[in-house]
Short mmCIF file of C-alpha atoms and ligand atoms in Angstrom, two decimals:
data_model
loop_
_atom_site.label_atom_id
_atom_site.label_comp_id
_atom_site.label_asym_id
_atom_site.label_seq_id
_atom_site.Cartn_x
_atom_site.Cartn_y
_atom_site.Cartn_z
CA UNK A 1 -52.99 92.44 -2.31
CA UNK A 2 -51.20 89.64 -3.41
CA UNK A 3 -53.04 86.72 -5.55
CA UNK A 4 -54.19 83.87 -3.55
CA UNK A 5 -52.51 80.44 -5.70
CA UNK A 6 -55.60 78.91 -8.09
CA UNK A 7 -54.83 75.67 -5.81
CA UNK A 8 -55.93 77.17 -2.82
CA UNK A 9 -59.40 78.63 -4.72
CA UNK A 10 -59.82 75.17 -5.92
CA UNK A 11 -59.42 73.32 -2.06
CA UNK A 12 -62.15 76.12 -0.71
CA UNK A 13 -64.10 75.45 -4.06
CA UNK A 14 -64.37 71.19 -3.35
CA UNK A 15 -64.84 72.04 0.16
CA UNK A 16 -67.95 74.31 -0.36
CA UNK A 17 -68.60 71.88 -3.33
CA UNK A 18 -68.67 69.21 -0.47
CA UNK A 19 -70.64 71.26 1.89
CA UNK A 20 -73.64 72.63 -0.70
CA UNK A 21 -74.15 68.50 -1.74
CA UNK A 22 -74.49 67.14 1.83
CA UNK A 23 -77.22 69.59 2.25
CA UNK A 24 -79.08 68.39 -1.05
CA UNK A 25 -78.27 64.68 -0.94
CA UNK A 26 -78.29 63.89 2.64
CA UNK A 27 -77.15 60.29 1.56
CA UNK A 28 -73.92 61.31 0.41
CA UNK A 29 -72.99 62.56 4.09
CA UNK A 30 -74.11 59.01 4.96
CA UNK A 31 -71.33 57.77 2.16
CA UNK A 32 -68.72 59.82 3.28
CA UNK A 33 -68.95 58.49 6.95
CA UNK A 34 -68.96 55.09 5.29
CA UNK A 35 -65.86 55.81 3.59
CA UNK A 36 -64.08 57.40 6.18
CA UNK A 37 -64.33 54.52 8.93
CA UNK A 38 -63.23 52.50 5.97
CA UNK A 39 -60.09 54.07 4.86
CA UNK A 40 -58.90 54.54 8.74
CA UNK A 41 -59.87 50.66 9.05
CA UNK A 42 -57.25 50.30 6.15
CA UNK A 43 -54.62 52.52 6.91
CA UNK A 44 -54.85 50.81 10.14
CA UNK A 45 -54.64 47.46 9.06
CA UNK A 46 -52.38 47.89 6.14
CA UNK A 47 -49.21 49.37 7.28
CA UNK A 48 -47.64 49.03 4.20
CA UNK A 49 -50.75 50.70 2.45
CA UNK A 50 -49.76 53.52 4.95
CA UNK A 51 -46.44 53.87 4.50
CA UNK A 52 -46.63 54.11 0.71
CA UNK A 53 -49.77 56.76 0.56
CA UNK A 54 -47.31 58.97 3.39
CA UNK A 55 -44.65 58.66 1.04
CA UNK A 56 -46.59 60.06 -1.81
CA UNK A 57 -48.32 62.49 0.22
CA UNK A 58 -52.26 60.59 -1.12
CA UNK A 59 -52.38 60.54 2.47
CA UNK A 60 -52.66 64.12 3.53
CA UNK A 61 -54.96 64.73 0.14
CA UNK A 62 -57.29 61.81 0.86
CA UNK A 63 -60.18 63.11 3.05
CA UNK A 64 -60.69 66.19 0.67
CA UNK A 65 -60.22 63.82 -2.28
CA UNK A 66 -63.63 63.68 -4.75
CA UNK A 67 -64.76 64.04 -8.35
CA UNK A 68 -68.05 65.44 -9.90
CA UNK A 69 -69.80 65.49 -12.54
CA UNK A 70 -71.83 67.90 -15.04
CA UNK A 71 -73.27 67.89 -18.35
CA UNK A 72 -73.49 71.05 -20.30
CA UNK A 73 -75.70 71.94 -23.00
CA UNK A 74 -73.74 74.22 -25.68
CA UNK A 75 -70.36 75.23 -27.35
CA UNK A 76 -70.12 78.41 -25.28
CA UNK A 77 -71.54 77.33 -21.58
CA UNK A 78 -68.39 74.46 -22.49
CA UNK A 79 -66.39 77.37 -23.46
CA UNK A 80 -66.94 79.50 -20.50
CA UNK A 81 -66.82 76.20 -17.69
CA UNK A 82 -63.34 76.16 -19.19
CA UNK A 83 -62.17 79.86 -17.83
CA UNK A 84 -64.21 79.45 -14.91
CA UNK A 85 -62.14 76.00 -14.07
CA UNK A 86 -59.19 77.76 -14.95
CA UNK A 87 -59.41 79.96 -12.38
CA UNK A 88 -58.93 77.14 -10.04
CA UNK A 89 -56.49 75.99 -11.63
CA UNK A 90 -58.14 72.80 -12.96
CA UNK A 91 -57.60 72.46 -16.80
CA UNK A 92 -58.94 70.03 -19.68
CA UNK A 93 -57.52 66.30 -19.67
CA UNK A 94 -58.40 63.47 -22.19
CA UNK A 95 -60.89 63.32 -24.34
CA UNK A 96 -63.74 61.04 -23.95
CA UNK A 97 -66.79 59.64 -26.48
CA UNK A 98 -69.46 58.35 -24.88
CA UNK A 99 -72.08 57.89 -28.01
CA UNK A 100 -70.59 54.64 -28.46
CA UNK A 101 -72.20 53.59 -25.90
CA UNK A 102 -75.42 55.10 -26.26
CA UNK A 103 -75.28 58.17 -24.49
CA UNK A 104 -75.26 61.86 -26.74
CA UNK A 105 -72.37 63.29 -25.22
CA UNK A 106 -68.78 63.83 -25.57
CA UNK A 107 -66.39 64.59 -22.37
CA UNK A 108 -63.66 65.72 -20.48
CA UNK A 109 -62.10 66.05 -16.88
CA UNK A 110 -61.37 69.46 -15.42
CA UNK A 111 -58.48 68.80 -12.98
CA UNK A 112 -55.11 70.33 -11.48
CA UNK A 113 -52.02 68.50 -13.96
CA UNK A 114 -48.51 69.28 -11.41
CA UNK A 115 -48.12 66.58 -8.80
CA UNK A 116 -47.77 69.75 -6.44
CA UNK A 117 -51.02 71.19 -7.31
CA UNK A 118 -52.63 67.93 -7.18
CA UNK A 119 -51.30 67.34 -3.58
CA UNK A 120 -53.14 70.27 -2.22
CA UNK A 121 -56.47 69.84 -3.94
CA UNK A 122 -56.73 66.81 -6.93
CA UNK A 123 -60.64 67.94 -6.86
CA UNK A 124 -61.56 66.98 -10.74
CA UNK A 125 -65.29 67.22 -12.44
CA UNK A 126 -65.96 65.07 -15.41
CA UNK A 127 -67.27 67.45 -17.75
CA UNK A 128 -70.05 66.68 -20.38
CA UNK A 129 -71.00 68.14 -23.38
CA UNK A 130 -74.66 66.91 -25.30
CA UNK A 131 -74.38 66.39 -28.69
CA UNK A 132 -77.40 67.92 -29.85
CA UNK A 133 -77.08 67.10 -33.46
CA UNK A 134 -77.62 63.18 -32.33
CA UNK A 135 -81.60 64.28 -31.77
CA UNK A 136 -82.52 62.95 -34.66
CA UNK A 137 -86.47 65.14 -34.33
CA UNK A 138 -85.44 68.39 -36.16
CA UNK A 139 -88.91 70.10 -34.41
CA UNK A 140 -86.87 68.94 -31.45
CA UNK A 141 -83.60 69.28 -31.54
CA UNK A 142 -84.50 73.12 -32.69
CA UNK A 143 -86.41 73.54 -29.66
CA UNK A 144 -83.61 72.18 -27.18
CA UNK A 145 -81.17 74.35 -28.62
CA UNK A 146 -83.46 77.70 -28.36
CA UNK A 147 -83.93 76.48 -24.78
CA UNK A 148 -80.19 76.11 -24.30
CA UNK A 149 -79.51 79.20 -26.05
CA UNK A 150 -82.22 81.12 -23.59
CA UNK A 151 -80.36 80.06 -20.57
CA UNK A 152 -77.64 81.65 -18.26
CA UNK A 153 -75.75 79.38 -15.97
CA UNK A 154 -73.45 81.80 -14.96
CA UNK A 155 -74.04 85.03 -12.71
CA UNK A 156 -72.84 88.27 -13.78
CA UNK A 157 -70.50 88.36 -10.34
CA UNK A 158 -69.15 85.48 -11.92
CA UNK A 159 -68.34 86.14 -15.39
CA UNK A 160 -66.65 89.55 -13.50
CA UNK A 161 -64.86 87.54 -11.27
CA UNK A 162 -63.22 85.47 -14.21
CA UNK A 163 -62.70 88.76 -16.12
CA UNK A 164 -60.67 89.36 -13.55
CA UNK A 165 -58.85 86.66 -12.81
CA UNK A 166 -57.87 86.65 -16.87
CA UNK A 167 -57.18 90.67 -16.92
CA UNK A 168 -55.11 90.95 -13.68
CA UNK A 169 -53.55 87.39 -13.57
CA UNK A 170 -55.28 86.25 -10.22
CA UNK A 171 -57.72 87.07 -7.42
CA UNK A 172 -56.95 88.24 -4.09
CA UNK A 173 -58.76 86.72 -1.14
CA UNK A 174 -61.85 88.57 -0.97
CA UNK A 175 -61.83 87.92 -4.94
CA UNK A 176 -61.49 84.28 -4.40
CA UNK A 177 -63.71 83.94 -1.73
CA UNK A 178 -66.41 86.03 -3.47
CA UNK A 179 -65.82 83.42 -6.75
CA UNK A 180 -66.19 80.25 -4.74
CA UNK A 181 -69.55 81.37 -3.48
CA UNK A 182 -70.50 82.66 -7.10
CA UNK A 183 -69.11 79.82 -8.58
CA UNK A 184 -71.20 77.16 -7.05
CA UNK A 185 -74.64 78.86 -8.35
CA UNK A 186 -73.51 76.96 -11.77
CA UNK A 187 -73.71 73.68 -9.93
CA UNK A 188 -76.61 74.00 -7.58
CA UNK A 189 -80.01 72.08 -8.53
CA UNK A 190 -82.76 74.44 -9.21
CA UNK A 191 -85.92 72.54 -8.81
CA UNK A 192 -87.90 74.68 -10.80
CA UNK A 193 -87.63 73.17 -14.84
CA UNK A 194 -87.41 75.28 -18.09
CA UNK A 195 -90.17 73.57 -19.89
CA UNK A 196 -93.77 72.11 -19.55
CA UNK A 197 -94.66 68.64 -18.15
CA UNK A 198 -95.17 67.87 -21.97
CA UNK A 199 -91.70 69.26 -23.48
CA UNK A 200 -89.78 67.55 -20.68
CA UNK A 201 -91.93 64.49 -22.06
CA UNK A 202 -90.55 64.32 -25.25
CA UNK A 203 -86.80 65.47 -24.16
CA UNK A 204 -87.15 62.72 -22.07
CA UNK A 205 -88.54 60.62 -24.79
CA UNK A 206 -85.37 61.36 -27.22
CA UNK A 207 -83.32 60.37 -24.22
CA UNK A 208 -83.06 61.00 -20.68
CA UNK A 209 -80.15 62.72 -20.41
CA UNK A 210 -81.36 65.11 -23.18
CA UNK A 211 -83.96 65.80 -20.64
CA UNK A 212 -81.48 66.20 -17.51
CA UNK A 213 -79.55 68.69 -19.92
CA UNK A 214 -82.33 70.75 -21.63
CA UNK A 215 -84.69 70.97 -19.38
CA UNK A 216 -83.30 72.48 -16.29
CA UNK A 217 -81.46 76.28 -15.47
CA UNK A 218 -78.07 74.35 -15.32
CA UNK A 219 -75.58 71.92 -14.86
CA UNK A 220 -76.02 70.74 -11.63
CA UNK A 221 -73.72 68.87 -9.83
CA UNK A 222 -74.68 65.27 -10.25
CA UNK A 223 -72.68 63.14 -8.24
CA UNK A 224 -69.65 63.49 -5.55
CA UNK A 225 -67.51 60.74 -5.44
CA UNK A 226 -65.02 60.40 -2.31
CA UNK A 227 -61.89 58.57 -3.01
CA UNK A 228 -62.17 55.11 -0.96
CA UNK A 229 -58.77 52.85 -0.21
CA UNK A 230 -61.15 49.11 -0.45
CA UNK A 231 -64.27 49.38 -2.64
CA UNK A 232 -65.17 45.95 -1.94
CA UNK A 233 -65.48 46.51 1.42
CA UNK A 234 -67.32 50.06 1.07
CA UNK A 235 -69.62 47.82 -1.55
CA UNK A 236 -70.54 45.15 0.57
CA UNK A 237 -71.14 47.82 3.53
CA UNK A 238 -73.28 49.70 1.79
CA UNK A 239 -76.93 48.20 2.29
CA UNK A 240 -76.86 48.32 5.89
CA UNK A 241 -76.57 51.83 5.37
CA UNK A 242 -79.63 52.21 3.16
CA UNK A 243 -77.45 52.69 0.48
CA UNK A 244 -78.20 50.36 -2.92
CA UNK A 245 -75.16 50.20 -5.04
CA UNK A 246 -75.10 49.24 -8.87
CA UNK A 247 -74.64 45.30 -9.07
CA UNK A 248 -71.57 45.61 -10.80
CA UNK A 249 -68.20 47.42 -9.48
CA UNK A 250 -66.51 49.24 -12.18
CA UNK A 251 -62.98 48.50 -13.84
CA UNK A 252 -60.29 45.91 -12.97
CA UNK A 253 -60.94 43.32 -10.22
CA UNK A 254 -59.59 42.87 -7.17
CA UNK A 255 -56.18 43.08 -6.49
CA UNK A 256 -53.10 43.12 -4.32
CA UNK A 257 -51.74 46.34 -6.18
CA UNK A 258 -54.67 48.40 -7.15
CA UNK A 259 -54.05 49.90 -11.01
CA UNK A 260 -56.34 52.55 -12.73
CA UNK A 261 -59.72 53.24 -11.16
CA UNK A 262 -62.74 51.12 -9.61
CA UNK A 263 -66.35 52.88 -9.07
CA UNK A 264 -69.75 52.15 -8.15
CA UNK A 265 -72.84 54.45 -8.05
CA UNK A 266 -75.73 53.95 -5.95
CA UNK A 267 -79.12 54.63 -7.66
CA UNK A 268 -80.56 57.95 -8.72
CA UNK A 269 -82.65 60.08 -6.04
CA UNK A 270 -86.59 60.59 -7.50
CA UNK A 271 -85.99 64.90 -7.52
CA UNK A 272 -89.69 66.45 -6.92
CA UNK A 273 -89.64 68.97 -9.86
CA UNK A 274 -92.17 72.28 -11.05
CA UNK A 275 -93.00 72.16 -14.70
CA UNK A 276 -93.46 76.03 -15.89
CA UNK A 277 -96.94 74.54 -16.37
CA UNK A 278 -98.02 73.46 -12.73
CA UNK A 279 -97.76 75.14 -9.73
CA UNK A 280 -96.55 72.88 -7.30
CA UNK A 281 -92.80 71.44 -6.77
CA UNK A 282 -94.77 67.75 -5.65
CA UNK A 283 -96.27 67.16 -9.24
CA UNK A 284 -93.01 65.80 -11.48
CA UNK A 285 -90.32 64.05 -10.80
CA UNK A 286 -86.82 63.27 -12.42
CA UNK A 287 -83.63 61.48 -11.50
CA UNK A 288 -80.91 63.70 -11.60
CA UNK A 289 -78.69 63.02 -8.46
CA UNK A 290 -76.73 59.70 -7.62
CA UNK A 291 -73.82 58.99 -5.46
CA UNK A 292 -70.46 57.16 -6.69
CA UNK A 293 -67.32 55.91 -4.67
CA UNK A 294 -64.17 55.42 -6.28
CA UNK A 295 -60.64 53.40 -5.16
CA UNK A 296 -57.58 54.67 -7.42
CA UNK A 297 -54.55 52.78 -8.23
CA UNK A 298 -51.67 52.86 -10.63
CA UNK A 299 -51.62 55.26 -13.76
CA UNK A 300 -50.96 53.08 -16.10
CA UNK A 301 -48.00 53.78 -19.27
CA UNK A 302 -49.25 53.03 -22.77
CA UNK A 303 -48.48 49.18 -22.64
CA UNK A 304 -50.35 48.74 -19.81
CA UNK A 305 -53.62 50.82 -20.90
CA UNK A 306 -53.22 48.62 -23.91
CA UNK A 307 -53.17 45.21 -22.37
CA UNK A 308 -55.79 46.71 -19.42
CA UNK A 309 -57.86 47.53 -22.51
CA UNK A 310 -57.79 44.06 -24.06
CA UNK A 311 -58.37 41.72 -20.51
CA UNK A 312 -61.49 44.25 -20.37
CA UNK A 313 -63.02 43.49 -23.92
CA UNK A 314 -62.04 40.33 -23.06
CA UNK A 315 -64.22 39.55 -20.42
CA UNK A 316 -67.00 41.63 -21.86
CA UNK A 317 -66.83 39.41 -25.06
CA UNK A 318 -67.26 36.70 -22.85
CA UNK A 319 -69.79 37.73 -21.27
CA UNK A 320 -71.62 38.27 -24.32
CA UNK A 321 -74.30 40.79 -22.77
CA UNK A 322 -73.62 44.12 -20.63
CA UNK A 323 -73.10 43.24 -16.62
CA UNK A 324 -75.95 43.77 -14.58
CA UNK A 325 -77.47 42.33 -11.94
CA UNK A 326 -78.44 39.35 -12.98
CA UNK A 327 -75.17 38.32 -14.48
CA UNK A 328 -72.94 40.03 -11.76
CA UNK A 329 -70.95 36.98 -10.05
CA UNK A 330 -70.34 35.68 -13.62
CA UNK A 331 -68.75 38.98 -15.11
CA UNK A 332 -66.67 39.11 -12.05
CA UNK A 333 -65.53 35.41 -12.48
CA UNK A 334 -64.49 36.44 -16.41
CA UNK A 335 -62.77 39.24 -14.82
CA UNK A 336 -60.66 37.44 -12.38
CA UNK A 337 -59.81 34.85 -15.07
CA UNK A 338 -58.79 37.53 -17.71
CA UNK A 339 -56.25 39.88 -15.03
CA UNK A 340 -54.69 36.87 -14.25
CA UNK A 341 -52.18 38.18 -17.38
CA UNK A 342 -51.80 41.48 -15.53
CA UNK A 343 -48.51 41.49 -13.18
CA UNK A 344 -49.94 41.87 -9.98
CA UNK A 345 -46.43 42.69 -8.44
CA UNK A 346 -45.12 46.22 -8.30
CA UNK A 347 -41.45 45.39 -9.29
CA UNK A 348 -42.91 43.31 -12.64
CA UNK A 349 -45.18 45.99 -13.10
CA UNK A 350 -42.37 48.41 -13.79
CA UNK A 351 -39.92 46.19 -15.18
CA UNK A 352 -42.35 45.73 -17.85
CA UNK A 353 -43.32 48.86 -18.19
CA UNK A 354 -47.04 48.65 -17.45
CA UNK A 355 -47.37 51.38 -14.81
CA UNK A 356 -46.06 54.93 -14.13
CA UNK A 357 -43.85 55.32 -10.90
CA UNK A 358 -43.04 58.20 -8.78
CA UNK A 359 -38.74 57.89 -7.52
CA UNK A 360 -37.82 59.41 -3.64
CA UNK A 361 -34.42 59.37 -2.34
CA UNK A 362 -33.87 57.29 0.42
CA UNK A 363 -31.25 58.89 2.11
CA UNK A 364 -28.78 56.43 1.40
CA UNK A 365 -25.61 57.24 -0.51
CA UNK A 366 -25.33 55.68 -4.28
CA UNK A 367 -22.49 53.41 -3.49
CA UNK A 368 -21.20 54.42 -6.89
CA UNK A 369 -24.00 53.88 -8.71
CA UNK A 370 -25.66 55.25 -11.30
CA UNK A 371 -28.26 53.19 -12.92
CA UNK A 372 -32.06 53.28 -11.72
CA UNK A 373 -31.81 49.47 -11.27
CA UNK A 374 -29.07 49.86 -9.14
CA UNK A 375 -29.85 52.86 -7.57
CA UNK A 376 -33.42 50.85 -6.70
CA UNK A 377 -31.69 47.49 -5.88
CA UNK A 378 -28.94 49.29 -3.40
CA UNK A 379 -32.00 51.65 -1.59
CA UNK A 380 -30.49 55.12 -2.40
CA UNK A 381 -34.16 55.80 -4.16
CA UNK A 382 -37.45 54.40 -3.71
CA UNK A 383 -40.40 53.92 -6.29
CA UNK A 384 -44.06 53.98 -5.44
CA UNK A 385 -47.01 53.90 -8.08
CA UNK A 386 -48.04 57.16 -9.66
CA UNK A 387 -51.75 57.68 -8.87
CA UNK A 388 -54.32 57.27 -12.01
CA UNK A 389 -55.94 61.19 -11.85
CA UNK A 390 -58.33 60.60 -14.65
CA UNK A 391 -61.46 58.38 -15.77
CA UNK A 392 -62.33 55.38 -17.74
CA UNK A 393 -64.53 55.48 -21.28
CA UNK A 394 -66.12 51.65 -20.68
CA UNK A 395 -66.76 52.30 -16.30
CA UNK A 396 -68.06 56.17 -17.54
CA UNK A 397 -70.48 54.70 -19.73
CA UNK A 398 -71.43 51.83 -17.32
CA UNK A 399 -71.92 54.99 -14.39
CA UNK A 400 -73.99 56.66 -16.77
CA UNK A 401 -75.93 53.82 -17.75
CA UNK A 402 -77.08 52.51 -14.34
CA UNK A 403 -77.67 56.39 -13.42
CA UNK A 404 -79.89 56.96 -16.69
CA UNK A 405 -81.79 53.27 -16.18
CA UNK A 406 -80.33 50.64 -18.47
CA UNK A 407 -83.36 50.53 -20.72
CA UNK A 408 -81.21 54.34 -21.89
CA UNK A 409 -79.15 52.56 -24.16
CA UNK A 410 -79.36 53.90 -27.52
CA UNK A 411 -77.14 53.57 -30.46
CA UNK A 412 -76.13 56.69 -33.35
CA UNK A 413 -74.56 56.64 -36.18
CA UNK A 414 -72.11 59.73 -35.88
CA UNK A 415 -68.60 58.58 -34.45
CA UNK A 416 -66.45 60.33 -31.94
CA UNK A 417 -65.29 63.85 -32.62
CA UNK A 418 -62.74 65.56 -30.71
CA UNK A 419 -62.33 67.98 -33.46
CA UNK A 420 -65.35 69.72 -32.59
CA UNK A 421 -65.17 69.16 -29.19
CA UNK A 422 -61.67 71.27 -29.31
CA UNK A 423 -63.45 74.23 -31.02
CA UNK A 424 -66.76 73.90 -28.60
CA UNK A 425 -63.81 74.28 -25.25
CA UNK A 426 -61.44 76.83 -27.17
CA UNK A 427 -58.52 74.73 -26.95
CA UNK A 428 -57.43 71.40 -26.94
CA UNK A 429 -57.69 69.22 -24.72
CA UNK A 430 -54.46 67.56 -22.61
CA UNK A 431 -52.74 64.02 -22.92
CA UNK A 432 -52.89 62.71 -19.86
CA UNK A 433 -50.30 60.03 -20.73
CA UNK A 434 -47.80 62.54 -21.60
CA UNK A 435 -49.07 64.53 -17.79
CA UNK A 436 -47.88 61.54 -16.17
CA UNK A 437 -44.54 60.55 -18.00
CA UNK A 438 -43.47 64.34 -16.74
CA UNK A 439 -44.52 63.48 -13.02
CA UNK A 440 -42.48 60.49 -13.54
CA UNK A 441 -39.52 62.20 -15.17
CA UNK A 442 -39.42 65.07 -12.75
CA UNK A 443 -39.31 62.38 -9.96
CA UNK A 444 -36.57 61.27 -11.50
CA UNK A 445 -34.69 64.55 -11.63
CA UNK A 446 -34.94 65.21 -8.01
CA UNK A 447 -33.15 61.82 -7.60
CA UNK A 448 -30.35 62.42 -10.03
CA UNK A 449 -30.09 66.26 -8.49
CA UNK A 450 -29.99 64.97 -4.27
CA UNK A 451 -27.48 61.93 -5.79
CA UNK A 452 -25.09 63.91 -7.27
CA UNK A 453 -25.86 62.30 -11.05
CA UNK A 454 -25.84 63.83 -13.72
CA UNK A 455 -29.36 62.32 -15.01
CA UNK A 456 -31.79 59.58 -14.34
CA UNK A 457 -34.26 57.89 -17.12
C1 OOG B 1 -70.90 61.01 -15.71
C2 OOG B 1 -70.32 59.92 -15.33
C3 OOG B 1 -69.05 59.65 -15.58
C4 OOG B 1 -67.33 58.75 -14.08
O1 OOG B 1 -67.25 58.47 -12.82
O2 OOG B 1 -67.29 58.24 -14.85
C5 OOG B 1 -68.19 59.47 -13.90
C6 OOG B 1 -72.12 61.44 -15.77
O3 OOG B 1 -72.97 60.95 -15.38
O4 OOG B 1 -72.56 62.56 -16.20
O5 OOG B 1 -69.02 60.30 -13.27
NI1 NI B 2 -68.24 59.89 -11.13
#
């Protein structure tokens, strides 16, 4: 039996996850329809955008494009999750420290890394590891540790299929199908808590996120985010569909040429839960799941990213306080003002080395030109911005906070700890900037080959 490509397993898992979440959170289905409608309109009304997405292939993956997020409790859970995602061709990319934003986790994003794999399925999962050492109350920390130690978040069949994949180097169709079904169980919502109501309250008082990770059977998927081509329009249409968005869109302000990532989320659902000392599900409640949409733009080079970080920080400093309902208009004004310094023109973004691009041979002869600029000028090569596939720490913090309630901010003395994260993960995370540079260079190599030139770069 031939092996199924991990890309196909990932595509199937992403579909299955979407179906499951639609049943769990009907509002997600409504959001998907709204995003689909707005995307169709955008493609009709902006032929230039449609052409650009057709050239990069993103137009074909758009409807299937989504990311989810989970939070695990222990190093062992994280290490096994990494093996589970590897079956689907997903690797940990980037390190995000959320403790500076008062959320006791550090995170990575599991995703495909090669442009051809991303084209098959760009499914990503933002994965956070709880930092138990940040619970100050020693007795509570010990109790949390024991609760986490006792739980098994993977089915036996799932573990067996991961081992089979690792041993044989792949799964056949039946194995891949079974894997998708079994892996889904890890991400399912269970309304039965593993603690009493009083225990839940103590964990919750330490931090809401601690209760969300420790008091339940597994790392339920807490949102699934479709990609929109126009986040401002979707945000404006959400209330009419009965969806209440957070006040501020995270990330850069609106631009002609999108950069990085803009995100907005809708408020978490009040879930009914049953604590172990209760008989009826209706007695307890907990906020676990929420909704989010995002618009993706160009991946930035180290230089572009430094400029983004500087302008974002300047906007936040000028605001004096966290962006919220009360100062949303002022914040958007400040962002707009600061980001006027970031060129909103593709040629300038490329010439100033602010963004990564993909290069495509246009089929025209090179006319004796051998330099990249010359070939772009004479139309032998086209370029398109390379889409950002990752997350943003400040945005992620804003999403966490709106989901946890704005009162959930805490101050942690301990700094970031990428080393401890790597140790828990059982490997190092990949550097996203290196991945973008590789994709860009591969596209230049393709152009050189197509034009019969020794190299371009
Ligand atoms: C993850 C929040 C971060 C994003 O898109 O930045 C996130 C979480 O709440 O677990 O999903
Ligand atoms: Ni998200």
